[in-house]
mmCIF file of C-alpha atoms and ligand atoms in Angstrom:
data_model
loop_
_atom_site.group_PDB
_atom_site.id
_atom_site.type_symbol
_atom_site.label_atom_id
_atom_site.label_comp_id
_atom_site.label_asym_id
_atom_site.label_seq_id
_atom_site.Cartn_x
_atom_site.Cartn_y
_atom_site.Cartn_z
ATOM 1 C CA MET A 93 -25.668 17.502 13.205
ATOM 2 C CA THR A 94 -28.922 18.497 11.522
ATOM 3 C CA PHE A 95 -29.934 17.969 7.910
ATOM 4 C CA ASP A 96 -29.771 21.708 7.086
ATOM 5 C CA LEU A 97 -26.328 22.472 8.514
ATOM 6 C CA HIS A 98 -23.178 22.106 6.377
ATOM 7 C CA GLY A 99 -20.090 22.970 8.417
ATOM 8 C CA ARG A 100 -20.801 26.428 9.826
ATOM 9 C CA THR A 101 -23.439 27.331 7.214
ATOM 10 C CA ARG A 102 -27.204 27.020 7.735
ATOM 11 C CA ARG A 103 -28.683 25.909 4.402
ATOM 12 C CA LEU A 104 -31.796 28.051 3.972
ATOM 13 C CA GLU A 105 -32.820 26.570 0.592
ATOM 14 C CA LEU A 106 -33.573 23.172 2.104
ATOM 15 C CA THR A 107 -36.565 24.535 4.009
ATOM 16 C CA ASP A 108 -37.458 27.481 1.715
ATOM 17 C CA GLN A 109 -37.009 26.590 -1.946
ATOM 18 C CA ASP A 110 -38.487 29.908 -3.106
ATOM 19 C CA LEU A 111 -36.005 32.061 -1.172
ATOM 20 C CA ARG A 112 -33.877 34.112 -3.589
ATOM 21 C CA SER A 113 -32.386 36.826 -1.340
ATOM 22 C CA PHE A 114 -31.105 36.843 2.216
ATOM 23 C CA GLU A 115 -28.701 38.550 4.597
ATOM 24 C CA ALA A 116 -25.672 36.790 6.050
ATOM 25 C CA VAL A 117 -22.387 37.350 7.843
ATOM 26 C CA VAL A 118 -19.073 36.399 6.212
ATOM 27 C CA LEU A 119 -17.207 33.906 8.444
ATOM 28 C CA GLU A 120 -14.187 33.378 6.213
ATOM 29 C CA ALA A 121 -13.160 34.696 2.808
ATOM 30 C CA THR A 122 -10.402 34.001 0.308
ATOM 31 C CA PRO A 123 -10.365 34.132 -3.522
ATOM 32 C CA ASP A 124 -10.938 30.331 -3.326
ATOM 33 C CA GLY A 125 -14.208 30.615 -1.438
ATOM 34 C CA ILE A 126 -16.452 32.632 0.871
ATOM 35 C CA VAL A 127 -18.093 30.987 3.895
ATOM 36 C CA LEU A 128 -21.352 32.533 5.166
ATOM 37 C CA ASP A 129 -23.219 31.792 8.406
ATOM 38 C CA ARG A 130 -26.366 31.174 6.345
ATOM 39 C CA SER A 131 -26.932 30.629 2.644
ATOM 40 C CA ALA A 132 -29.691 29.852 0.149
ATOM 41 C CA PHE A 133 -27.206 28.982 -2.635
ATOM 42 C CA TYR A 134 -27.826 25.333 -3.582
ATOM 43 C CA PRO A 135 -24.309 23.851 -3.419
ATOM 44 C CA GLY A 136 -24.857 21.098 -5.986
ATOM 45 C CA GLY A 137 -25.643 17.445 -5.415
ATOM 46 C CA GLY A 138 -28.033 14.705 -6.506
ATOM 47 C CA GLY A 139 -27.347 15.690 -10.116
ATOM 48 C CA GLN A 140 -28.461 19.314 -9.595
ATOM 49 C CA PRO A 141 -25.657 21.817 -10.301
ATOM 50 C CA PRO A 142 -24.895 24.721 -7.928
ATOM 51 C CA ASP A 143 -26.606 28.105 -7.986
ATOM 52 C CA HIS A 144 -25.116 31.337 -9.262
ATOM 53 C CA GLY A 145 -25.769 34.810 -7.856
ATOM 54 C CA VAL A 146 -24.256 37.879 -6.186
ATOM 55 C CA LEU A 147 -23.209 39.216 -2.794
ATOM 56 C CA LEU A 148 -23.779 42.934 -2.264
ATOM 57 C CA TRP A 149 -21.829 44.729 0.452
ATOM 58 C CA GLN A 150 -20.630 48.279 1.115
ATOM 59 C CA GLY A 151 -21.572 49.401 -2.382
ATOM 60 C CA VAL A 152 -19.718 46.649 -4.223
ATOM 61 C CA GLU A 153 -20.782 43.387 -5.830
ATOM 62 C CA THR A 154 -19.169 39.956 -5.675
ATOM 63 C CA ARG A 155 -20.453 37.609 -8.349
ATOM 64 C CA ILE A 156 -20.859 33.991 -7.224
ATOM 65 C CA GLU A 157 -20.170 31.411 -9.937
ATOM 66 C CA GLY A 158 -20.531 28.167 -8.030
ATOM 67 C CA VAL A 159 -20.209 26.452 -4.673
ATOM 68 C CA ARG A 160 -17.576 23.993 -3.426
ATOM 69 C CA LYS A 161 -18.471 21.488 -0.720
ATOM 70 C CA GLY A 162 -15.743 20.829 1.823
ATOM 71 C CA ASP A 163 -15.811 20.931 5.622
ATOM 72 C CA ASP A 164 -17.667 24.177 4.961
ATOM 73 C CA LEU A 165 -19.653 25.483 1.990
ATOM 74 C CA TYR A 166 -17.423 27.740 -0.088
ATOM 75 C CA LEU A 167 -19.134 30.201 -2.436
ATOM 76 C CA ILE A 168 -16.814 30.657 -5.429
ATOM 77 C CA PRO A 169 -16.330 34.332 -6.386
ATOM 78 C CA ALA A 170 -15.736 35.449 -9.979
ATOM 79 C CA ALA A 171 -12.033 35.976 -10.695
ATOM 80 C CA ASP A 172 -10.912 39.533 -9.828
ATOM 81 C CA ASP A 173 -14.167 40.473 -8.069
ATOM 82 C CA PRO A 174 -13.681 42.127 -4.628
ATOM 83 C CA ILE A 175 -13.940 39.725 -1.657
ATOM 84 C CA PRO A 176 -15.893 40.765 1.469
ATOM 85 C CA PRO A 177 -13.674 40.441 4.555
ATOM 86 C CA ALA A 178 -14.700 38.201 7.480
ATOM 87 C CA GLY A 179 -17.302 39.941 9.661
ATOM 88 C CA THR A 180 -18.958 41.764 6.757
ATOM 89 C CA VAL A 181 -22.754 41.674 6.552
ATOM 90 C CA VAL A 182 -23.721 40.897 2.962
ATOM 91 C CA ARG A 183 -27.006 40.954 1.072
ATOM 92 C CA ALA A 184 -27.087 37.904 -1.178
ATOM 93 C CA ALA A 185 -29.190 37.137 -4.244
ATOM 94 C CA VAL A 186 -29.554 33.769 -5.952
ATOM 95 C CA ALA A 187 -29.866 34.022 -9.755
ATOM 96 C CA ASP A 188 -33.561 33.275 -10.187
ATOM 97 C CA GLU A 189 -33.788 32.243 -13.836
ATOM 98 C CA ARG A 190 -31.153 29.513 -13.521
ATOM 99 C CA ARG A 191 -32.453 28.212 -10.167
ATOM 100 C CA SER A 192 -36.105 28.198 -11.251
ATOM 101 C CA ALA A 193 -35.163 26.303 -14.434
ATOM 102 C CA LEU A 194 -33.191 23.779 -12.358
ATOM 103 C CA MET A 195 -36.145 23.303 -9.975
ATOM 104 C CA ARG A 196 -38.446 22.517 -12.921
ATOM 105 C CA THR A 197 -35.827 20.183 -14.397
ATOM 106 C CA HIS A 198 -35.148 18.382 -11.101
ATOM 107 C CA SER A 199 -38.868 17.871 -10.427
ATOM 108 C CA GLY A 200 -39.256 16.671 -14.031
ATOM 109 C CA LEU A 201 -36.589 14.029 -13.407
ATOM 110 C CA HIS A 202 -38.475 12.812 -10.336
ATOM 111 C CA VAL A 203 -41.661 12.506 -12.430
ATOM 112 C CA LEU A 204 -39.666 10.491 -14.991
ATOM 113 C CA CYS A 205 -38.164 8.379 -12.247
ATOM 114 C CA GLY A 206 -41.601 7.757 -10.687
ATOM 115 C CA VAL A 207 -43.194 6.803 -14.012
ATOM 116 C CA VAL A 208 -40.390 4.447 -15.092
ATOM 117 C CA PHE A 209 -40.378 2.755 -11.677
ATOM 118 C CA ARG A 210 -44.182 2.436 -11.530
ATOM 119 C CA ASP A 211 -44.674 1.239 -15.127
ATOM 120 C CA TYR A 212 -41.433 -0.731 -15.730
ATOM 121 C CA GLY A 213 -39.993 -1.419 -12.253
ATOM 122 C CA ALA A 214 -36.627 0.081 -13.223
ATOM 123 C CA LEU A 215 -34.217 1.634 -10.709
ATOM 124 C CA VAL A 216 -32.093 4.722 -11.318
ATOM 125 C CA THR A 217 -28.346 4.186 -11.609
ATOM 126 C CA GLY A 218 -27.295 7.783 -12.280
ATOM 127 C CA GLY A 219 -28.379 11.135 -13.593
ATOM 128 C CA ASN A 220 -27.380 14.680 -14.303
ATOM 129 C CA MET A 221 -29.055 17.952 -15.258
ATOM 130 C CA GLU A 222 -28.508 21.385 -16.722
ATOM 131 C CA PRO A 223 -31.216 24.055 -16.764
ATOM 132 C CA MET A 224 -34.067 22.573 -18.885
ATOM 133 C CA THR A 225 -32.221 19.428 -20.054
ATOM 134 C CA ALA A 226 -31.301 16.255 -18.194
ATOM 135 C CA ARG A 227 -30.353 12.629 -18.488
ATOM 136 C CA MET A 228 -31.198 9.721 -16.267
ATOM 137 C CA ASP A 229 -29.823 6.174 -16.379
ATOM 138 C CA PHE A 230 -32.013 3.186 -15.544
ATOM 139 C CA ASN A 231 -31.408 -0.466 -14.896
ATOM 140 C CA LEU A 232 -33.770 -1.658 -17.620
ATOM 141 C CA PRO A 233 -32.880 -4.850 -19.541
ATOM 142 C CA GLU A 234 -35.764 -4.726 -22.056
ATOM 143 C CA VAL A 235 -37.083 -1.697 -23.907
ATOM 144 C CA PRO A 236 -40.624 -2.548 -25.032
ATOM 145 C CA PRO A 237 -41.930 -1.196 -28.369
ATOM 146 C CA GLY A 238 -43.273 2.350 -28.065
ATOM 147 C CA PHE A 239 -41.388 2.871 -24.784
ATOM 148 C CA LYS A 240 -40.204 6.407 -25.543
ATOM 149 C CA GLU A 241 -43.678 7.657 -26.522
ATOM 150 C CA ALA A 242 -45.393 5.827 -23.646
ATOM 151 C CA VAL A 243 -42.987 7.284 -21.049
ATOM 152 C CA GLU A 244 -43.374 10.798 -22.437
ATOM 153 C CA GLU A 245 -47.168 10.525 -22.444
ATOM 154 C CA ALA A 246 -47.282 9.127 -18.894
ATOM 155 C CA CYS A 247 -44.950 11.885 -17.610
ATOM 156 C CA ASN A 248 -47.105 14.607 -19.150
ATOM 157 C CA ALA A 249 -50.259 13.015 -17.730
ATOM 158 C CA GLU A 250 -48.688 13.250 -14.255
ATOM 159 C CA ILE A 251 -47.835 16.910 -14.939
ATOM 160 C CA ALA A 252 -51.398 17.622 -16.097
ATOM 161 C CA ALA A 253 -52.714 16.005 -12.881
ATOM 162 C CA ASP A 254 -50.885 18.820 -11.030
ATOM 163 C CA ARG A 255 -49.695 16.625 -8.166
ATOM 164 C CA ARG A 256 -48.400 18.416 -5.075
ATOM 165 C CA ILE A 257 -44.644 18.151 -4.431
ATOM 166 C CA ASP A 258 -44.132 18.138 -0.655
ATOM 167 C CA VAL A 259 -40.855 18.409 1.218
ATOM 168 C CA ARG A 260 -40.581 17.088 4.750
ATOM 169 C CA VAL A 261 -37.877 16.003 7.159
ATOM 170 C CA LEU A 262 -38.185 12.706 9.010
ATOM 171 C CA PRO A 263 -36.067 10.852 11.570
ATOM 172 C CA ARG A 264 -33.861 8.355 9.704
ATOM 173 C CA ALA A 265 -35.649 5.204 10.958
ATOM 174 C CA GLU A 266 -39.078 6.591 10.052
ATOM 175 C CA ALA A 267 -37.888 7.672 6.587
ATOM 176 C CA PHE A 268 -36.388 4.281 5.764
ATOM 177 C CA ALA A 269 -39.632 2.557 6.818
ATOM 178 C CA ILE A 270 -41.336 4.120 3.745
ATOM 179 C CA PRO A 271 -41.433 1.475 0.973
ATOM 180 C CA ASP A 272 -39.115 2.161 -1.994
ATOM 181 C CA ILE A 273 -37.778 5.355 -0.414
ATOM 182 C CA ILE A 274 -34.306 4.758 -1.800
ATOM 183 C CA ARG A 275 -35.115 4.731 -5.480
ATOM 184 C CA THR A 276 -31.566 4.761 -6.690
ATOM 185 C CA ALA A 277 -29.886 1.383 -7.045
ATOM 186 C CA THR A 278 -27.472 2.266 -4.248
ATOM 187 C CA ASN A 279 -28.224 3.997 -0.948
ATOM 188 C CA LEU A 280 -26.877 7.550 -1.237
ATOM 189 C CA VAL A 281 -27.935 8.837 2.190
ATOM 190 C CA PRO A 282 -24.740 9.123 4.277
ATOM 191 C CA GLU A 283 -24.426 7.235 7.555
ATOM 192 C CA GLY A 284 -24.690 9.337 10.696
ATOM 193 C CA ILE A 285 -27.258 11.846 9.400
ATOM 194 C CA PRO A 286 -30.098 11.483 11.926
ATOM 195 C CA GLU A 287 -32.728 13.182 9.764
ATOM 196 C CA VAL A 288 -33.645 12.550 6.150
ATOM 197 C CA ARG A 289 -35.207 15.099 3.820
ATOM 198 C CA ILE A 290 -38.010 13.593 1.756
ATOM 199 C CA VAL A 291 -39.334 14.913 -1.553
ATOM 200 C CA ASP A 292 -42.812 13.528 -2.200
ATOM 201 C CA ILE A 293 -44.655 13.897 -5.495
ATOM 202 C CA VAL A 294 -47.884 12.945 -3.809
ATOM 203 C CA GLY A 295 -49.260 9.727 -5.269
ATOM 204 C CA LEU A 296 -46.364 9.139 -7.679
ATOM 205 C CA ASP A 297 -42.868 9.217 -6.214
ATOM 206 C CA THR A 298 -41.336 9.525 -2.727
ATOM 207 C CA GLN A 299 -37.575 9.868 -2.453
ATOM 208 C CA ALA A 300 -34.840 10.855 -0.031
ATOM 209 C CA ASP A 301 -33.486 13.961 -1.759
ATOM 210 C CA GLY A 302 -31.609 17.186 -0.995
ATOM 211 C CA GLY A 303 -32.503 19.105 -4.138
ATOM 212 C CA THR A 304 -34.797 22.050 -4.838
ATOM 213 C CA HIS A 305 -38.195 21.439 -6.421
ATOM 214 C CA VAL A 306 -41.269 23.277 -7.684
ATOM 215 C CA ALA A 307 -44.427 23.108 -5.536
ATOM 216 C CA SER A 308 -46.596 21.056 -7.919
ATOM 217 C CA THR A 309 -46.062 19.109 -11.137
ATOM 218 C CA LYS A 310 -47.848 21.617 -13.412
ATOM 219 C CA GLN A 311 -45.042 24.095 -12.716
ATOM 220 C CA ILE A 312 -42.614 21.769 -14.524
ATOM 221 C CA GLY A 313 -44.123 22.591 -17.926
ATOM 222 C CA ARG A 314 -43.787 19.762 -20.438
ATOM 223 C CA ILE A 315 -41.413 16.814 -20.594
ATOM 224 C CA LYS A 316 -40.033 15.699 -23.930
ATOM 225 C CA VAL A 317 -38.199 12.370 -24.032
ATOM 226 C CA ALA A 318 -35.554 13.316 -26.569
ATOM 227 C CA LYS A 319 -33.497 10.138 -26.827
ATOM 228 C CA ILE A 320 -32.955 6.664 -25.405
ATOM 229 C CA GLU A 321 -29.431 5.282 -25.501
ATOM 230 C CA SER A 322 -28.116 1.870 -24.607
ATOM 231 C CA LYS A 323 -25.332 2.096 -22.030
ATOM 232 C CA GLY A 324 -24.073 -1.452 -21.882
ATOM 233 C CA ARG A 325 -25.888 -4.567 -20.688
ATOM 234 C CA GLY A 326 -29.256 -3.739 -19.175
ATOM 235 C CA PHE A 327 -28.607 -0.012 -18.768
ATOM 236 C CA ARG A 328 -30.538 2.690 -20.639
ATOM 237 C CA ARG A 329 -29.959 6.423 -20.679
ATOM 238 C CA LEU A 330 -33.022 8.647 -21.192
ATOM 239 C CA ARG A 331 -32.407 12.231 -22.284
ATOM 240 C CA ILE A 332 -35.201 14.680 -21.606
ATOM 241 C CA ALA A 333 -35.914 18.329 -22.272
ATOM 242 C CA ILE A 334 -38.265 20.562 -20.305
ATOM 243 C CA ALA A 335 -40.443 23.014 -22.242
ATOM 244 C CA ASP A 336 -43.111 25.569 -21.345
HETATM 245 ZN ZN1 LIG B 273 -33.542 14.379 -6.928
#
């Protein structure tokens, strides 16, 4: 098993986050899902929702509205769209506006995560995102005065510094030797995966992560900390918005 293989599908987006169109062969197809031999559709995970897009084949179009993760990756076709039979060569396109917005949002969350860990020592307990908005939960018993403004300012300083965001793949033992690599409060990297994909905002935040990211922090835009909510004893939820 390698980090970029899910069932029979080679996941192209894990090594090329800018890829938006590709050719593939249909291995299996039903109205419940289409399995390709290779795909750049992000299937969802780590709080980042799945990509949308289209498959083009023999003069017709199949709209893709999501991805389901099972033994294979199943691209979910729009209801009543034609389904390409097994063996068909398709040209696929990932919807760029949604994916690019999600990349900015996901990288923005890692900046937030890096700042809150560095300045307050708080671990992440959960998170979720939509294009340009997100929430992240932290294990943070005390909220000091001016916290919201200070976090927002620190995040935007890291964006202005235009830090590189590198992706690399390391053997499991080597990855786990990096201090603080598992930034979430629980270890989410499944057992038995021999390689770990690392997303490194150089100088700020290094995490094991399977998501798609922009190449440097300036591409995020601006982070606004919209709201801080108390989620029971010691837990805080930060809601952010990404702007140009
Ligand atoms: Zn992430």
